[in-house]
mmCIF file of C-alpha atoms in Angstrom:
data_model
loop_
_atom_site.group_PDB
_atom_site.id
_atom_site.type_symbol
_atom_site.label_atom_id
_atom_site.label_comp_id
_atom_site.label_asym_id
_atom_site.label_seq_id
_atom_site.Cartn_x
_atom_site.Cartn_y
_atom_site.Cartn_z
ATOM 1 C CA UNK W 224 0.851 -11.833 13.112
ATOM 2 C CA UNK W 225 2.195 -10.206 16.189
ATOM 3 C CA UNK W 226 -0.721 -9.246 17.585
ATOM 4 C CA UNK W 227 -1.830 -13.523 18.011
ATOM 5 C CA UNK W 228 1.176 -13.787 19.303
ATOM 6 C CA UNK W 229 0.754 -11.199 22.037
ATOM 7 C CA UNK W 230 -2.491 -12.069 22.476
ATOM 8 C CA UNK W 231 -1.408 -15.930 23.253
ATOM 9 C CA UNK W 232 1.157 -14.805 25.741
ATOM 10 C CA UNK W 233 -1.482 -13.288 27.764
ATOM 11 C CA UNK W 234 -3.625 -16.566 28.141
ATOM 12 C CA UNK W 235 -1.349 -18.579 30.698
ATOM 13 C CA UNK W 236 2.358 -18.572 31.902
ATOM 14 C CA UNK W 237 3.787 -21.638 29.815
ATOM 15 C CA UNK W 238 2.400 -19.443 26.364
ATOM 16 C CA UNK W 239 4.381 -16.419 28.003
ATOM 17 C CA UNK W 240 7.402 -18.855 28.230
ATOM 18 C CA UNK W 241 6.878 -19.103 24.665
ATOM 19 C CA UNK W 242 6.446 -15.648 23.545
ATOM 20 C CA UNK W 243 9.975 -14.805 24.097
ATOM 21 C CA UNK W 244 11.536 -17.486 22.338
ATOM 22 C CA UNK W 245 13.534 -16.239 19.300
ATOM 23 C CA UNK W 246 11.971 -18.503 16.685
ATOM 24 C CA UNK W 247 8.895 -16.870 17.080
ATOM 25 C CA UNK W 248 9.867 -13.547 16.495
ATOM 26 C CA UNK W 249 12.182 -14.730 13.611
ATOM 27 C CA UNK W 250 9.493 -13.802 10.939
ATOM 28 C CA UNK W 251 7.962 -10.312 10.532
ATOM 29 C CA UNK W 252 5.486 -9.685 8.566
ATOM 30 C CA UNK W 253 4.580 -5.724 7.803
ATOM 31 C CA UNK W 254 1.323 -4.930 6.148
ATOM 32 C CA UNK W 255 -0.797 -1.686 5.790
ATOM 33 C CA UNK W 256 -1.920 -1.362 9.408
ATOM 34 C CA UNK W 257 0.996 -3.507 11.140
ATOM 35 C CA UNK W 258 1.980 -1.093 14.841
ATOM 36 C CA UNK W 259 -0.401 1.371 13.574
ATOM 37 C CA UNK W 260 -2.724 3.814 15.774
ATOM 38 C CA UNK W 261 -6.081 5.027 14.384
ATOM 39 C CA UNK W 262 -6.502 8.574 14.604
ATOM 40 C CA UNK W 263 -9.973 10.833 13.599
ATOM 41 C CA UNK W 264 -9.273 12.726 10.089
ATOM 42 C CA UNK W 265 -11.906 15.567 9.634
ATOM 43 C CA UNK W 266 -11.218 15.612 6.033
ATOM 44 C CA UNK W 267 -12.164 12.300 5.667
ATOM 45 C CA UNK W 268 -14.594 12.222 8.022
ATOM 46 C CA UNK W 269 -12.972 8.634 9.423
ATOM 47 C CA UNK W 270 -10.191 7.148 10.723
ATOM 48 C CA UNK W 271 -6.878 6.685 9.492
ATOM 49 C CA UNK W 272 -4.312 4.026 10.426
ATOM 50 C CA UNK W 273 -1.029 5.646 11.249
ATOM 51 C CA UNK W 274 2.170 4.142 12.133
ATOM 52 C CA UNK W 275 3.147 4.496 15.332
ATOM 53 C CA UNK W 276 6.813 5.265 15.173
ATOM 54 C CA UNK W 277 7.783 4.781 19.041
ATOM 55 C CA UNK W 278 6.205 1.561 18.990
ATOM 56 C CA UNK W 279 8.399 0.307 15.888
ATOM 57 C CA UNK W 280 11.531 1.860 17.675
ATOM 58 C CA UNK W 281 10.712 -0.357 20.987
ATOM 59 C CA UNK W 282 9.997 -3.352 18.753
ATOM 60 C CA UNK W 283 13.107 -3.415 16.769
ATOM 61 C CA UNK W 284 15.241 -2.799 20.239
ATOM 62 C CA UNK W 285 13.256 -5.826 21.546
ATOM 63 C CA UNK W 286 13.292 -8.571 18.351
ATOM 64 C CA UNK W 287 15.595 -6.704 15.748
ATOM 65 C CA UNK W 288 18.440 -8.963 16.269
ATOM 66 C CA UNK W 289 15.748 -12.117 16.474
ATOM 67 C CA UNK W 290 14.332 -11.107 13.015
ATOM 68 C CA UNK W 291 15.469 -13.916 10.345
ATOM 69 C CA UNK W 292 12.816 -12.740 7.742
ATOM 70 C CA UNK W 293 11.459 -9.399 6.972
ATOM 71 C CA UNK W 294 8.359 -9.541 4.343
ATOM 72 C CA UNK W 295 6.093 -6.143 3.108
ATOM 73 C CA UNK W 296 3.112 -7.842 1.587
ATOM 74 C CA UNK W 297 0.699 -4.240 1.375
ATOM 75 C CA UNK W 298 -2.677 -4.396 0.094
ATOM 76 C CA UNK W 299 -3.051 -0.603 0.908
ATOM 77 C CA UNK W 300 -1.611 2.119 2.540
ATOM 78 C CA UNK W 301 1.502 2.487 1.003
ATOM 79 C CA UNK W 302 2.516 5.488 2.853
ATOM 80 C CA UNK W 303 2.442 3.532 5.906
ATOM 81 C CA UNK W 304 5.392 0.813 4.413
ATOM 82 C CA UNK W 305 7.516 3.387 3.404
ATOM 83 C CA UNK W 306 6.871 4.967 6.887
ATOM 84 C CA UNK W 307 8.052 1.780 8.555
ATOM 85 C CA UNK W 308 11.059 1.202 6.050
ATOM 86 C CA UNK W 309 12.396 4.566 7.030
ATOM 87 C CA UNK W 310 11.970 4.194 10.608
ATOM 88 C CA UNK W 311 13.990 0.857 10.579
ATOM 89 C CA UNK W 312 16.529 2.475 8.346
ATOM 90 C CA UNK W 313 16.744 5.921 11.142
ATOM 91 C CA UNK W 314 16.897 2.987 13.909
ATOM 92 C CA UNK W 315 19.968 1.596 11.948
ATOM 93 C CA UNK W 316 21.969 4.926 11.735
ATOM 94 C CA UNK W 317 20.810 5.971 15.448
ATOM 95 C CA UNK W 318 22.229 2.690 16.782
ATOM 96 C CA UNK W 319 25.265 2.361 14.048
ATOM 97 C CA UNK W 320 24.395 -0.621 13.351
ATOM 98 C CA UNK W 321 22.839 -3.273 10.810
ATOM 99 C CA UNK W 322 20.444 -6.141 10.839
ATOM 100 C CA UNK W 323 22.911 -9.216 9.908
ATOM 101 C CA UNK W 324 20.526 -11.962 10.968
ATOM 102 C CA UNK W 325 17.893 -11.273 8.414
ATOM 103 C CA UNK W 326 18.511 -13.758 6.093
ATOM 104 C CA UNK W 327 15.224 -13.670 3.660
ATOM 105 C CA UNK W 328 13.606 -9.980 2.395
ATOM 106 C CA UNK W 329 9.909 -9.956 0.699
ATOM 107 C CA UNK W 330 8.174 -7.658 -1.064
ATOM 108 C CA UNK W 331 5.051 -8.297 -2.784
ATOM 109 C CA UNK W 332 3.937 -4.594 -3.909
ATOM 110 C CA UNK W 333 0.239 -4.534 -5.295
ATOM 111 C CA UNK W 334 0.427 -3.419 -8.287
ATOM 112 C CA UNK W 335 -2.998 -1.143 -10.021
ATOM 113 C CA UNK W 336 -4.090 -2.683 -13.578
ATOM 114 C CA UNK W 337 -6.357 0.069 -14.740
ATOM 115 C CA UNK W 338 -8.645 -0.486 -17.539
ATOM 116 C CA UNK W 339 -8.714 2.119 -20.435
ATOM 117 C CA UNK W 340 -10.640 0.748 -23.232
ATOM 118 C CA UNK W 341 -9.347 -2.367 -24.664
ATOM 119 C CA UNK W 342 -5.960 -1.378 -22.786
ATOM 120 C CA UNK W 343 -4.890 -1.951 -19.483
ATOM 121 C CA UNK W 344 -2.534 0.595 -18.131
ATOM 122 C CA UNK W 345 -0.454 -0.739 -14.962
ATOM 123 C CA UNK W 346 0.352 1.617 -12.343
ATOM 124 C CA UNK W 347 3.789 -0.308 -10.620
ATOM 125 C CA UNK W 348 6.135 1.005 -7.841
ATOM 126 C CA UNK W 349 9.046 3.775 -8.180
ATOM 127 C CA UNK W 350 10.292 7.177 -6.851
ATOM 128 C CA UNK W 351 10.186 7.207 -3.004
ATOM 129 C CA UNK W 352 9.162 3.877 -1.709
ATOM 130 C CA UNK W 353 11.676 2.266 -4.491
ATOM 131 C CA UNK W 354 14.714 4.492 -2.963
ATOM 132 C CA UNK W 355 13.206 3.721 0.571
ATOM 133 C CA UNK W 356 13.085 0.286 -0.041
ATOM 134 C CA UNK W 357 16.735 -0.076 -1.769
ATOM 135 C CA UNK W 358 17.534 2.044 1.707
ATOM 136 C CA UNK W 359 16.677 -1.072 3.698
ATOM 137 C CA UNK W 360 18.132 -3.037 1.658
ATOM 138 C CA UNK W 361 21.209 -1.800 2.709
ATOM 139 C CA UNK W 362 20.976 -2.352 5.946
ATOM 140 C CA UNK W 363 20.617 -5.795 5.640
ATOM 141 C CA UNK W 364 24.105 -7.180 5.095
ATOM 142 C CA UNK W 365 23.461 -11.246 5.442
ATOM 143 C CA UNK W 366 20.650 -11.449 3.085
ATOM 144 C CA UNK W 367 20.664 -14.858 1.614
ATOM 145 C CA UNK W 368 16.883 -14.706 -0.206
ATOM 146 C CA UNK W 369 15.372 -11.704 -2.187
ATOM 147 C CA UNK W 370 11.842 -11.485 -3.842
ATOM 148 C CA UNK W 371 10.693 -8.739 -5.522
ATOM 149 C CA UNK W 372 7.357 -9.217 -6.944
ATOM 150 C CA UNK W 373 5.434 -7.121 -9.097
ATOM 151 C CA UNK W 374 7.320 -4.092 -8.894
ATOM 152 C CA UNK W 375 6.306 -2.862 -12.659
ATOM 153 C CA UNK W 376 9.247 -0.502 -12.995
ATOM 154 C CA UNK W 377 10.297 1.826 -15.669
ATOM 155 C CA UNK W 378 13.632 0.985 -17.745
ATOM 156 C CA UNK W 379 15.768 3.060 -15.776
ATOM 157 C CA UNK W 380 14.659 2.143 -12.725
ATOM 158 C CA UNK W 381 14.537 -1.441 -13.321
ATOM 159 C CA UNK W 382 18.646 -1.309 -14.515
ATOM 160 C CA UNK W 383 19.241 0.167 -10.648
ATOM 161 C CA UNK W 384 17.050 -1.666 -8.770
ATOM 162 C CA UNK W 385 19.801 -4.364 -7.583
ATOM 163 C CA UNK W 386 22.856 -2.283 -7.620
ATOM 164 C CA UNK W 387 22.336 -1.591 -3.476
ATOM 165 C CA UNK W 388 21.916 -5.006 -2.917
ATOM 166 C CA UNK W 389 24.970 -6.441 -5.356
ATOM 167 C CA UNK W 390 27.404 -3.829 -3.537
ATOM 168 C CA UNK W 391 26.111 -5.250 0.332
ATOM 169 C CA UNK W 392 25.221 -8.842 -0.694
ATOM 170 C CA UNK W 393 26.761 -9.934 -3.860
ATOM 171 C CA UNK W 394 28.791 -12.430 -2.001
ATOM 172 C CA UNK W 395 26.113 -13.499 0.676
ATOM 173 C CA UNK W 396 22.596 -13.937 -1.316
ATOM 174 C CA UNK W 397 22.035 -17.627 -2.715
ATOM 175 C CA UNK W 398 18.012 -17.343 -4.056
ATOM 176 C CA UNK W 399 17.064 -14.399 -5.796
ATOM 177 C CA UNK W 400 13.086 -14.467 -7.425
ATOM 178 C CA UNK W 401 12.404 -11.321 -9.397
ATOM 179 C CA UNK W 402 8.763 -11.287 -10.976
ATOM 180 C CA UNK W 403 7.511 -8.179 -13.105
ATOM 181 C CA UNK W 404 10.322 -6.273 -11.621
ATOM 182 C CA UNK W 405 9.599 -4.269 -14.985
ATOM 183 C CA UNK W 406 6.604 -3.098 -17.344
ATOM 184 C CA UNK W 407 8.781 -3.920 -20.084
ATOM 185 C CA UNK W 408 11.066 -6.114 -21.821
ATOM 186 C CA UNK W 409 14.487 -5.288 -19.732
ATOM 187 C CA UNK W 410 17.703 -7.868 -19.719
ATOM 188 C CA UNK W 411 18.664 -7.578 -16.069
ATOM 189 C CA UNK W 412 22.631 -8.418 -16.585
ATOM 190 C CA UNK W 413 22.692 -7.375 -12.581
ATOM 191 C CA UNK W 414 22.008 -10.394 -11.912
ATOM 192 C CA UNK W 415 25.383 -12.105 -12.267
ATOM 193 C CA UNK W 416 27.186 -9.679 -9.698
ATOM 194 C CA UNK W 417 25.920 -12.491 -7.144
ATOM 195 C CA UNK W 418 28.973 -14.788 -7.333
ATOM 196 C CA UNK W 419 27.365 -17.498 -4.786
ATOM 197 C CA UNK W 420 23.841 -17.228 -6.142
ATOM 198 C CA UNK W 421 22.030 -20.904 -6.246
ATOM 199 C CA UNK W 422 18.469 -19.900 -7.573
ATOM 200 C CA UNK W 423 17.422 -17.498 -9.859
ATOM 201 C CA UNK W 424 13.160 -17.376 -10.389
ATOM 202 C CA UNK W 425 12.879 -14.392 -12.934
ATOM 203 C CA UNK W 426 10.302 -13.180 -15.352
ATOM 204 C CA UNK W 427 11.220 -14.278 -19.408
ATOM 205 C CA UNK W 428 10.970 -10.660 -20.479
ATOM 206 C CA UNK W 429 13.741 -9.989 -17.974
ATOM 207 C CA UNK W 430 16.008 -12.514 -19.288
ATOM 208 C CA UNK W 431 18.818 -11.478 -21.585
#
C-alpha cells in the first residue's frame, strides 16, 4: 500500500529515486482506513478512523494523473469509501477536469449474509454509495476494465447501474466482469451499449 511505499523511500536515496516513478503510483488501492486520521469518539469510548480529506486533495494533485488503476476493496467502514469517492469526484469539478489515465476500476463491496432460520437474508450495496460510486464513474472517461463484485442490488437498481458508465465509456471499455451485481435473477441488456467490449465475466442469473 502507500504507506510501504513511503516508508521505503525513507530508507536510502536510490529507494527515494524510486518513489517518484509513475509506475509505482499507477495502482491505488482504497480500503477502510486508507489516508485516514484516528480521532477519540466519547460515544464509543474508542477511536475512529476518519478520512482525512486534505490529505486525499494533496494526493490526487501529486499522483492523480499517474493513477492507471483505482480499486475499493472495503472490509469495513463504508462511510469512509464513499467519503473518499466524493472527495475525488469535488477534486474533479474544483479542477474541471477528469482522470483519463485510469484505465482499470475495482470494486469488491462486502456484502452481509445474515442468517434467519434456515434463510439467509443478504444485505448488498445501494442508495448513496451506489450514486457515489456511479459519480466516479463518471469521471473516469478512459476506462478500459470494470469489476463490480458483489454488489447484491435490487431490480431497479441493478437496470441503472451501467447507464453512467455506457454514456462516458461505451466506446472505450474492452473487459467488463460483473458478479452478483443483483440479488435476483435480472437480464442486464446494458451490457451491449459497449461497442468495443472484448470480455464479458458475468453472473448466469444476469444473463438474458
Amino acid at each position: 500500500n502507500y504507506k510501504e511505499r513511503l516508508h521505503a523511500a525513507l530508507s536510502c536515496i536510490m529507494w527515494q529515486r524510486v518513489f517518484w516513478n509513475k509506475s509505482i503510483w499507477s495502482h491505488l488501492i482504497v480500503q477502510g482506513d486508507t489516508m485516514c486520521e484516528y480521532r477519540w469518539v466519547i460515544a464509543m469510548k474508542d477511536y475512529e478512523a476518519t478520512v482525512d480529506t486534505m490529505r486525499v486533495s494533496a494526493a490526487l494533485n501529486a499522483i492523480g494523473e499517474k493513477l492507471k488503476c483505482l480499486s475499493f476493496l472495503p472490509h469495513e467502514n463504508l462511510h469512509n469509501i464513499v467519503t473518499f469517492q466524493e472527495v475525488v469526484c469535488r477534486w474533479c469539478t474544483v479542477n474541471h477536469k477528469k482522470l483519463p489515465n485510469i484505465r482499470c476500476f475495482v470494486y469488491v463491496f462486502p456484502c452481509d449474509f445474515a442468517k434467519k432460520g434456515n434463510e439467509v437474508e443478504v444485505y448488498g450495496t445501494g442508495g448513496m454509495i451506489l450514486q457515489n460510486m456511479k459519480n466516479l464513474l463518471q469521471c473516469l472517461p478512459g476506462l478500459e476494465r470494470l469489476e463490480l463484485v458483489d454488489l447484491q442490488l435490487d431490480g431497479l437498481d441493478g437496470e441503472h447501474v451501467l447507464d453512467e458508465v455506457s454514456d462516458v465509456c461505451r466506446f472505450s471499455l474492452k473487459t467488463l466482469k460483473i458478479v452478483n451485481i443483483t440479488r435476483m435473477p435480472f437480464s442486464m441488456m446494458t451490457v451491449s451499449s459497449f461497442v468495443y467490449l472484448r470480455c464479458l465475466i458475468i453472473s448466469p442469473h444476469n444473463l438474458g
